[in-house]
Amino acid sequence: LQAAAQGRADDAAGRIEVARSLVTDSDDQVARVLVELFGVRVAARLGTSPSGQTPEQVEVSLAALGIDPVGWLCIADLAMGAVRT
């Protein structure tokens, strides 16, 4: 998230890929969906296409787990220096 905040697109994308690789084989569904959520937010911040799930897929995954994304979106945006209104 910090790399995205600083506009370092390649670094940010690489860090998301590392995070994704760490949780891909995990049974932790929450960790997997949060990595995808952060990947979507990083891509949006950088104006690129997400390399993993689409925003719609992330929303479906969060809903399936009973997670309201508002707080997580706020955390991601604040970490990247974006102001949510």
N, CA, C and O atoms as a MOPAC input file, in Angstrom:
PM7 MOZYME 1SCF
protein

 N      0.82800 1    -1.19300 1     0.00000 1
 C      0.00000 1     0.00000 1     0.00000 1
 C      0.86900 1     1.25200 1     0.00000 1
 O      0.55100 1     2.23600 1    -0.66800 1
 N      1.95600 1     1.21000 1     0.74400 1
 C      2.85500 1     2.36500 1     0.78300 1
 C      3.48200 1     2.60400 1    -0.59200 1
 O      3.61300 1     3.75000 1    -1.02100 1
 N      3.86600 1     1.54100 1    -1.27600 1
 C      4.45000 1     1.68900 1    -2.61300 1
 C      3.43900 1     2.32700 1    -3.56400 1
 O      3.80600 1     3.16700 1    -4.38600 1
 N      2.18700 1     1.93900 1    -3.45700 1
 C      1.14600 1     2.53400 1    -4.30400 1
 C      0.96400 1     4.00300 1    -3.96600 1
 O      0.78300 1     4.83300 1    -4.85700 1
 N      1.01200 1     4.32500 1    -2.67100 1
 C      0.86100 1     5.71800 1    -2.25100 1
 C      1.95600 1     6.59200 1    -2.83300 1
 O      1.74600 1     7.77700 1    -3.09600 1
 N      3.12700 1     6.00100 1    -3.03300 1
 C      4.26100 1     6.74700 1    -3.57500 1
 C      4.34800 1     6.64900 1    -5.09300 1
 O      5.29500 1     7.14900 1    -5.70000 1
 N      3.34800 1     6.00000 1    -5.70800 1
 C      3.30500 1     5.90500 1    -7.16100 1
 C      4.28300 1     4.91000 1    -7.75900 1
 O      4.57100 1     4.96000 1    -8.95500 1
 N      4.79500 1     4.00600 1    -6.93200 1
 C      5.74800 1     3.00300 1    -7.41500 1
 C      4.97600 1     1.76600 1    -7.87800 1
 O      4.87800 1     0.77300 1    -7.15700 1
 N      4.43100 1     1.84500 1    -9.09100 1
 C      3.51200 1     0.82900 1    -9.59900 1
 C      4.12100 1    -0.57000 1    -9.62400 1
 O      3.49600 1    -1.52100 1    -9.15700 1
 N      5.32500 1    -0.70600 1   -10.16100 1
 C      5.93900 1    -2.03600 1   -10.25200 1
 C      6.18300 1    -2.63100 1    -8.87300 1
 O      5.94100 1    -3.81700 1    -8.65200 1
 N      6.65800 1    -1.81100 1    -7.95300 1
 C      6.90700 1    -2.26900 1    -6.59000 1
 C      5.59900 1    -2.66800 1    -5.91400 1
 O      5.52800 1    -3.70900 1    -5.25900 1
 N      4.57200 1    -1.84800 1    -6.06900 1
 C      3.27600 1    -2.13500 1    -5.45400 1
 C      2.69600 1    -3.43500 1    -5.99600 1
 O      2.22300 1    -4.27500 1    -5.23100 1
 N      2.73400 1    -3.59700 1    -7.30800 1
 C      2.20800 1    -4.81900 1    -7.92200 1
 C      3.00400 1    -6.03500 1    -7.46000 1
 O      2.43200 1    -7.09300 1    -7.20000 1
 N      4.30400 1    -5.88500 1    -7.36000 1
 C      5.14500 1    -6.98600 1    -6.89600 1
 C      4.83500 1    -7.39000 1    -5.47200 1
 O      4.81800 1    -8.57600 1    -5.14200 1
 N      4.59200 1    -6.41000 1    -4.63500 1
 C      4.27700 1    -6.70400 1    -3.23500 1
 C      2.92100 1    -7.39600 1    -3.10000 1
 O      2.75400 1    -8.28000 1    -2.26000 1
 N      1.96000 1    -6.99700 1    -3.91900 1
 C      0.65900 1    -7.67300 1    -3.90700 1
 C      0.83600 1    -9.12000 1    -4.35100 1
 O      0.23200 1   -10.02400 1    -3.77300 1
 N      1.65200 1    -9.34500 1    -5.36500 1
 C      1.90200 1   -10.71500 1    -5.83600 1
 C      2.56700 1   -11.56200 1    -4.75400 1
 O      2.23000 1   -12.73400 1    -4.58900 1
 N      3.50800 1   -10.97600 1    -4.01800 1
 C      4.14400 1   -11.70900 1    -2.91700 1
 C      3.10300 1   -12.05100 1    -1.85400 1
 O      3.05100 1   -13.18600 1    -1.38100 1
 N      2.28400 1   -11.08700 1    -1.48000 1
 C      1.23300 1   -11.33500 1    -0.48600 1
 C      0.28700 1   -12.42400 1    -0.97700 1
 O     -0.09100 1   -13.31700 1    -0.22000 1
 N     -0.08900 1   -12.34300 1    -2.24500 1
 C     -0.99000 1   -13.34400 1    -2.82400 1
 C     -0.34400 1   -14.73400 1    -2.75300 1
 O     -1.01500 1   -15.70900 1    -2.41500 1
 N      0.94100 1   -14.82800 1    -3.06800 1
 C      1.62000 1   -16.13100 1    -3.04600 1
 C      1.68500 1   -16.70400 1    -1.63100 1
 O      1.69100 1   -17.92200 1    -1.45300 1
 N      1.73200 1   -15.84000 1    -0.63700 1
 C      1.80500 1   -16.29800 1     0.75100 1
 C      0.48600 1   -16.86100 1     1.26300 1
 O      0.48100 1   -17.67400 1     2.18700 1
 N     -0.63500 1   -16.44100 1     0.67500 1
 C     -1.93700 1   -16.89200 1     1.17200 1
 C     -2.67100 1   -17.82700 1     0.22200 1
 O     -3.69400 1   -18.40200 1     0.59600 1
 N     -2.17400 1   -17.99000 1    -0.99600 1
 C     -2.88600 1   -18.78400 1    -2.00200 1
 C     -3.21800 1   -20.18600 1    -1.51300 1
 O     -4.34800 1   -20.64300 1    -1.68600 1
 N     -2.27500 1   -20.86600 1    -0.91700 1
 C     -2.49900 1   -22.24200 1    -0.46800 1
 C     -2.99200 1   -22.32700 1     0.97100 1
 O     -3.09400 1   -23.41600 1     1.53600 1
 N     -3.29100 1   -21.19500 1     1.54800 1
 C     -3.75300 1   -21.14200 1     2.93200 1
 C     -5.23800 1   -21.47800 1     3.01500 1
 O     -5.99400 1   -21.25200 1     2.07000 1
 N     -5.63700 1   -22.01700 1     4.15200 1
 C     -7.05700 1   -22.23000 1     4.41800 1
 C     -7.72100 1   -20.95200 1     4.91100 1
 O     -8.93500 1   -20.92300 1     5.11600 1
 N     -6.94900 1   -19.91300 1     5.10100 1
 C     -7.45800 1   -18.64800 1     5.63500 1
 C     -8.15100 1   -17.85100 1     4.52900 1
 O     -7.52000 1   -17.07900 1     3.80700 1
 N     -9.45300 1   -18.05600 1     4.41800 1
 C    -10.23000 1   -17.38600 1     3.37500 1
 C    -10.24300 1   -15.87500 1     3.55300 1
 O    -10.25600 1   -15.13300 1     2.57100 1
 N    -10.24000 1   -15.42000 1     4.79000 1
 C    -10.25100 1   -13.97800 1     5.05100 1
 C     -8.95500 1   -13.34900 1     4.54700 1
 O     -8.98800 1   -12.30600 1     3.89300 1
 N     -7.82600 1   -13.96700 1     4.84300 1
 C     -6.54200 1   -13.43400 1     4.36700 1
 C     -6.51700 1   -13.37900 1     2.84600 1
 O     -6.05600 1   -12.39500 1     2.26700 1
 N     -7.01100 1   -14.43300 1     2.19500 1
 C     -7.00000 1   -14.45700 1     0.72300 1
 C     -7.86100 1   -13.34600 1     0.14100 1
 O     -7.44600 1   -12.67400 1    -0.80300 1
 N     -9.04300 1   -13.14600 1     0.68500 1
 C     -9.92300 1   -12.12000 1     0.12000 1
 C     -9.40400 1   -10.71900 1     0.43800 1
 O     -9.58600 1    -9.80200 1    -0.36400 1
 N     -8.76400 1   -10.53800 1     1.59000 1
 C     -8.21400 1    -9.21400 1     1.90900 1
 C     -7.03700 1    -8.86400 1     1.00200 1
 O     -6.88100 1    -7.70600 1     0.61600 1
 N     -6.21300 1    -9.84300 1     0.66000 1
 C     -5.13200 1    -9.58300 1    -0.29700 1
 C     -5.72900 1    -9.15700 1    -1.63300 1
 O     -5.22300 1    -8.23800 1    -2.27700 1
 N     -6.80100 1    -9.82100 1    -2.04900 1
 C     -7.45300 1    -9.44300 1    -3.30900 1
 C     -8.05400 1    -8.04300 1    -3.21500 1
 O     -7.97100 1    -7.26100 1    -4.16200 1
 N     -8.66100 1    -7.73300 1    -2.06800 1
 C     -9.23000 1    -6.39800 1    -1.86600 1
 C     -8.13900 1    -5.33600 1    -1.96400 1
 O     -8.31400 1    -4.32100 1    -2.63800 1
 N     -7.02000 1    -5.57000 1    -1.29400 1
 C     -5.92500 1    -4.60600 1    -1.35900 1
 C     -5.35200 1    -4.52600 1    -2.76800 1
 O     -4.95100 1    -3.45000 1    -3.21300 1
 N     -5.31000 1    -5.65000 1    -3.47000 1
 C     -4.85100 1    -5.63500 1    -4.85500 1
 C     -5.73300 1    -4.77800 1    -5.74100 1
 O     -5.23800 1    -4.04200 1    -6.59500 1
 N     -7.03500 1    -4.87100 1    -5.53900 1
 C     -7.99000 1    -4.05200 1    -6.30100 1
 C     -7.80100 1    -2.57800 1    -5.97500 1
 O     -7.82000 1    -1.73700 1    -6.87400 1
 N     -7.61800 1    -2.25700 1    -4.69400 1
 C     -7.45400 1    -0.85300 1    -4.29500 1
 C     -6.13500 1    -0.27800 1    -4.80500 1
 O     -6.08200 1     0.87900 1    -5.22000 1
 N     -5.07700 1    -1.07400 1    -4.77700 1
 C     -3.78400 1    -0.62600 1    -5.30200 1
 C     -3.91300 1    -0.34900 1    -6.79300 1
 O     -3.43900 1     0.67800 1    -7.27900 1
 N     -4.54800 1    -1.25500 1    -7.51800 1
 C     -4.72800 1    -1.06000 1    -8.96200 1
 C     -5.53600 1     0.20200 1    -9.24000 1
 O     -5.21200 1     0.96300 1   -10.15100 1
 N     -6.58500 1     0.42200 1    -8.45600 1
 C     -7.40300 1     1.62700 1    -8.64600 1
 C     -6.58000 1     2.88000 1    -8.37800 1
 O     -6.68200 1     3.86400 1    -9.11200 1
 N     -5.77300 1     2.84600 1    -7.33900 1
 C     -4.93700 1     4.00000 1    -6.98900 1
 C     -3.93800 1     4.31500 1    -8.10200 1
 O     -3.66300 1     5.48000 1    -8.39300 1
 N     -3.39700 1     3.25900 1    -8.72300 1
 C     -2.37800 1     3.43400 1    -9.75200 1
 C     -2.96200 1     3.57000 1   -11.15400 1
 O     -2.23700 1     3.84000 1   -12.11100 1
 N     -4.28200 1     3.38100 1   -11.27200 1
 C     -4.91800 1     3.48300 1   -12.58400 1
 C     -4.60000 1     2.31000 1   -13.48900 1
 O     -4.54100 1     2.45400 1   -14.71000 1
 N     -4.39300 1     1.14000 1   -12.88300 1
 C     -4.09600 1    -0.06500 1   -13.64700 1
 C     -5.20200 1    -1.09100 1   -13.43200 1
 O     -6.07100 1    -0.90900 1   -12.58000 1
 N     -5.16300 1    -2.15800 1   -14.20100 1
 C     -6.12200 1    -3.25100 1   -14.02300 1
 C     -5.61400 1    -4.17800 1   -12.92700 1
 O     -4.41600 1    -4.45400 1   -12.85000 1
 N     -6.52500 1    -4.66300 1   -12.07500 1
 C     -6.08300 1    -5.59000 1   -11.03300 1
 C     -5.57300 1    -6.88800 1   -11.65100 1
 O     -6.12300 1    -7.36600 1   -12.64300 1
 N     -4.52300 1    -7.45600 1   -11.06300 1
 C     -3.94700 1    -8.68700 1   -11.59700 1
 C     -4.65300 1    -9.92900 1   -11.06700 1
 O     -4.46300 1   -11.02600 1   -11.59400 1
 N     -5.45300 1    -9.76500 1   -10.04600 1
 C     -6.18400 1   -10.89500 1    -9.46200 1
 C     -7.66100 1   -10.77000 1    -9.76300 1
 O     -8.06700 1   -10.64000 1   -10.91800 1
 N     -8.45100 1   -10.81100 1    -8.72000 1
 C     -9.89500 1   -10.71900 1    -8.86900 1
 C    -10.31400 1    -9.31700 1    -9.28600 1
 O     -9.61600 1    -8.33600 1    -9.03100 1
 N    -11.46700 1    -9.25100 1    -9.93000 1
 C    -12.06400 1    -7.95900 1   -10.26300 1
 C    -12.71900 1    -7.40000 1    -9.00300 1
 O    -12.95900 1    -8.14300 1    -8.05100 1
 N    -13.00900 1    -6.09900 1    -8.98600 1
 C    -13.71200 1    -5.54000 1    -7.82100 1
 C    -15.02300 1    -6.27100 1    -7.53300 1
 O    -15.38000 1    -6.47700 1    -6.37300 1
 N    -15.73200 1    -6.65600 1    -8.57600 1
 C    -17.00300 1    -7.35900 1    -8.39500 1
 C    -16.79300 1    -8.72600 1    -7.74400 1
 O    -17.56600 1    -9.13000 1    -6.87500 1
 N    -15.75100 1    -9.43200 1    -8.16300 1
 C    -15.45100 1   -10.73500 1    -7.57000 1
 C    -15.06700 1   -10.59500 1    -6.10300 1
 O    -15.43800 1   -11.42700 1    -5.27600 1
 N    -14.33200 1    -9.55200 1    -5.78800 1
 C    -13.94600 1    -9.31500 1    -4.39500 1
 C    -15.18600 1    -9.03700 1    -3.55500 1
 O    -15.30400 1    -9.54800 1    -2.44100 1
 N    -16.11000 1    -8.23600 1    -4.07100 1
 C    -17.34800 1    -7.94700 1    -3.34400 1
 C    -18.12400 1    -9.22300 1    -3.06000 1
 O    -18.62800 1    -9.40900 1    -1.95300 1
 N    -18.22500 1   -10.10600 1    -4.05600 1
 C    -18.93300 1   -11.37600 1    -3.88000 1
 C    -18.22800 1   -12.23300 1    -2.83200 1
 O    -18.88100 1   -12.83500 1    -1.98000 1
 N    -16.90600 1   -12.28900 1    -2.89100 1
 C    -16.13200 1   -13.07800 1    -1.92300 1
 C    -16.30800 1   -12.55200 1    -0.50500 1
 O    -16.47300 1   -13.33000 1     0.43500 1
 N    -16.27500 1   -11.23900 1    -0.35100 1
 C    -16.47100 1   -10.63900 1     0.97100 1
 C    -17.87000 1   -10.93800 1     1.49600 1
 O    -18.03500 1   -11.31400 1     2.65700 1
 N    -18.86900 1   -10.77200 1     0.64700 1
 C    -20.25200 1   -11.02600 1     1.05200 1
 C    -20.43400 1   -12.48800 1     1.46400 1
 O    -21.13800 1   -12.78200 1     2.43000 1
 N    -19.79900 1   -13.39700 1     0.73400 1
 C    -19.90900 1   -14.82000 1     1.05600 1
 C    -19.33500 1   -15.13000 1     2.43700 1
 O    -19.77000 1   -16.07000 1     3.10200 1
 N    -18.36200 1   -14.33600 1     2.85800 1
 C    -17.76200 1   -14.51700 1     4.18300 1
 C    -18.45900 1   -13.67800 1     5.25500 1
 O    -18.09700 1   -13.74200 1     6.43000 1
 N    -19.45400 1   -12.89600 1     4.84900 1
 C    -20.16900 1   -12.04800 1     5.79500 1
 C    -19.37000 1   -10.84700 1     6.24800 1
 O    -19.57900 1   -10.33600 1     7.34800 1
 N    -18.44900 1   -10.39000 1     5.40300 1
 C    -17.58300 1    -9.26000 1     5.75400 1
 C    -18.07200 1    -8.00000 1     5.06300 1
 O    -18.23000 1    -7.97100 1     3.84300 1
 N    -18.31000 1    -6.95500 1     5.85300 1
 C    -18.63200 1    -5.63900 1     5.30200 1
 C    -17.30800 1    -4.96700 1     4.95600 1
 O    -16.47000 1    -4.76700 1     5.83600 1
 N    -17.10700 1    -4.61600 1     3.69200 1
 C    -15.80200 1    -4.11100 1     3.27300 1
 C    -15.49800 1    -2.67000 1     3.65400 1
 O    -14.36900 1    -2.22300 1     3.45600 1
 N    -16.44700 1    -1.93500 1     4.18700 1
 C    -16.25800 1    -0.50200 1     4.40300 1
 C    -15.01400 1    -0.19600 1     5.23700 1
 O    -14.21100 1     0.65400 1     4.85300 1
 N    -14.84900 1    -0.86200 1     6.34400 1
 C    -13.68700 1    -0.60900 1     7.19900 1
 C    -12.37900 1    -0.97200 1     6.51900 1
 O    -11.39900 1    -0.23600 1     6.63000 1
 N    -12.35300 1    -2.09800 1     5.81500 1
 C    -11.14100 1    -2.52400 1     5.11400 1
 C    -10.80700 1    -1.57400 1     3.97600 1
 O     -9.63500 1    -1.28500 1     3.73600 1
 N    -11.81900 1    -1.08500 1     3.27400 1
 C    -11.57900 1    -0.10300 1     2.21000 1
 C    -10.98900 1     1.17500 1     2.79500 1
 O    -10.08900 1     1.77900 1     2.21200 1
 N    -11.50000 1     1.57500 1     3.94300 1
 C    -10.99300 1     2.77600 1     4.61000 1
 C     -9.53200 1     2.59000 1     5.01100 1
 O     -8.71500 1     3.49100 1     4.82300 1
 N     -9.20800 1     1.42900 1     5.55900 1
 C     -7.82200 1     1.14600 1     5.94100 1
 C     -6.91000 1     1.22100 1     4.73000 1
 O     -5.85700 1     1.85500 1     4.78100 1
 N     -7.31000 1     0.57700 1     3.64300 1
 C     -6.48900 1     0.57800 1     2.42200 1
 C     -6.30000 1     1.99000 1     1.89700 1
 O     -5.18500 1     2.39600 1     1.56700 1
 N     -7.39100 1     2.73500 1     1.82100 1
 C     -7.30900 1     4.08400 1     1.27400 1
 C     -6.48900 1     5.01300 1     2.16300 1
 O     -5.71500 1     5.82700 1     1.65900 1
 N     -6.65000 1     4.89900 1     3.46900 1
 C     -5.85500 1     5.72500 1     4.37600 1
 C     -4.37200 1     5.37500 1     4.28300 1
 O     -3.51900 1     6.26200 1     4.32800 1
 N     -4.06800 1     4.09600 1     4.15400 1
 C     -2.66900 1     3.67900 1     4.03400 1
 C     -2.02800 1     4.21000 1     2.75700 1
 O     -0.81400 1     4.40900 1     2.69400 1
 N     -2.85500 1     4.43800 1     1.74200 1
 C     -2.33300 1     4.96100 1     0.47600 1
 C     -2.46400 1     6.47600 1     0.38200 1
 O     -2.15900 1     7.07100 1    -0.65200 1
 N     -2.92100 1     7.09300 1     1.47200 1
 C     -3.01700 1     8.54300 1     1.48300 1
 C     -4.25100 1     9.09600 1     0.80400 1
 O     -4.33100 1    10.29500 1     0.53800 1
 N     -5.21100 1     8.23500 1     0.52000 1
 C     -6.45600 1     8.68400 1    -0.10600 1
 C     -7.44000 1     9.06500 1     0.99200 1
 O     -7.47000 1     8.44400 1     2.05400 1
 N     -8.22100 1    10.06100 1     0.73500 1
 C     -9.22500 1    10.50800 1     1.70300 1
 C    -10.58400 1    10.01600 1     1.24700 1
 O    -11.02000 1    10.29900 1     0.13100 1
 N    -11.24600 1     9.27700 1     2.12100 1
 C    -12.60300 1     8.78600 1     1.81400 1
 C    -13.60400 1     9.78200 1     2.37300 1
 O    -13.46800 1    10.26200 1     3.49900 1
 N    -14.60400 1    10.08100 1     1.57100 1
 C    -15.66700 1    10.97900 1     2.03600 1
 C    -16.98900 1    10.27900 1     2.03600 1
 O    -18.00400 1    10.87600 1     2.39700 1

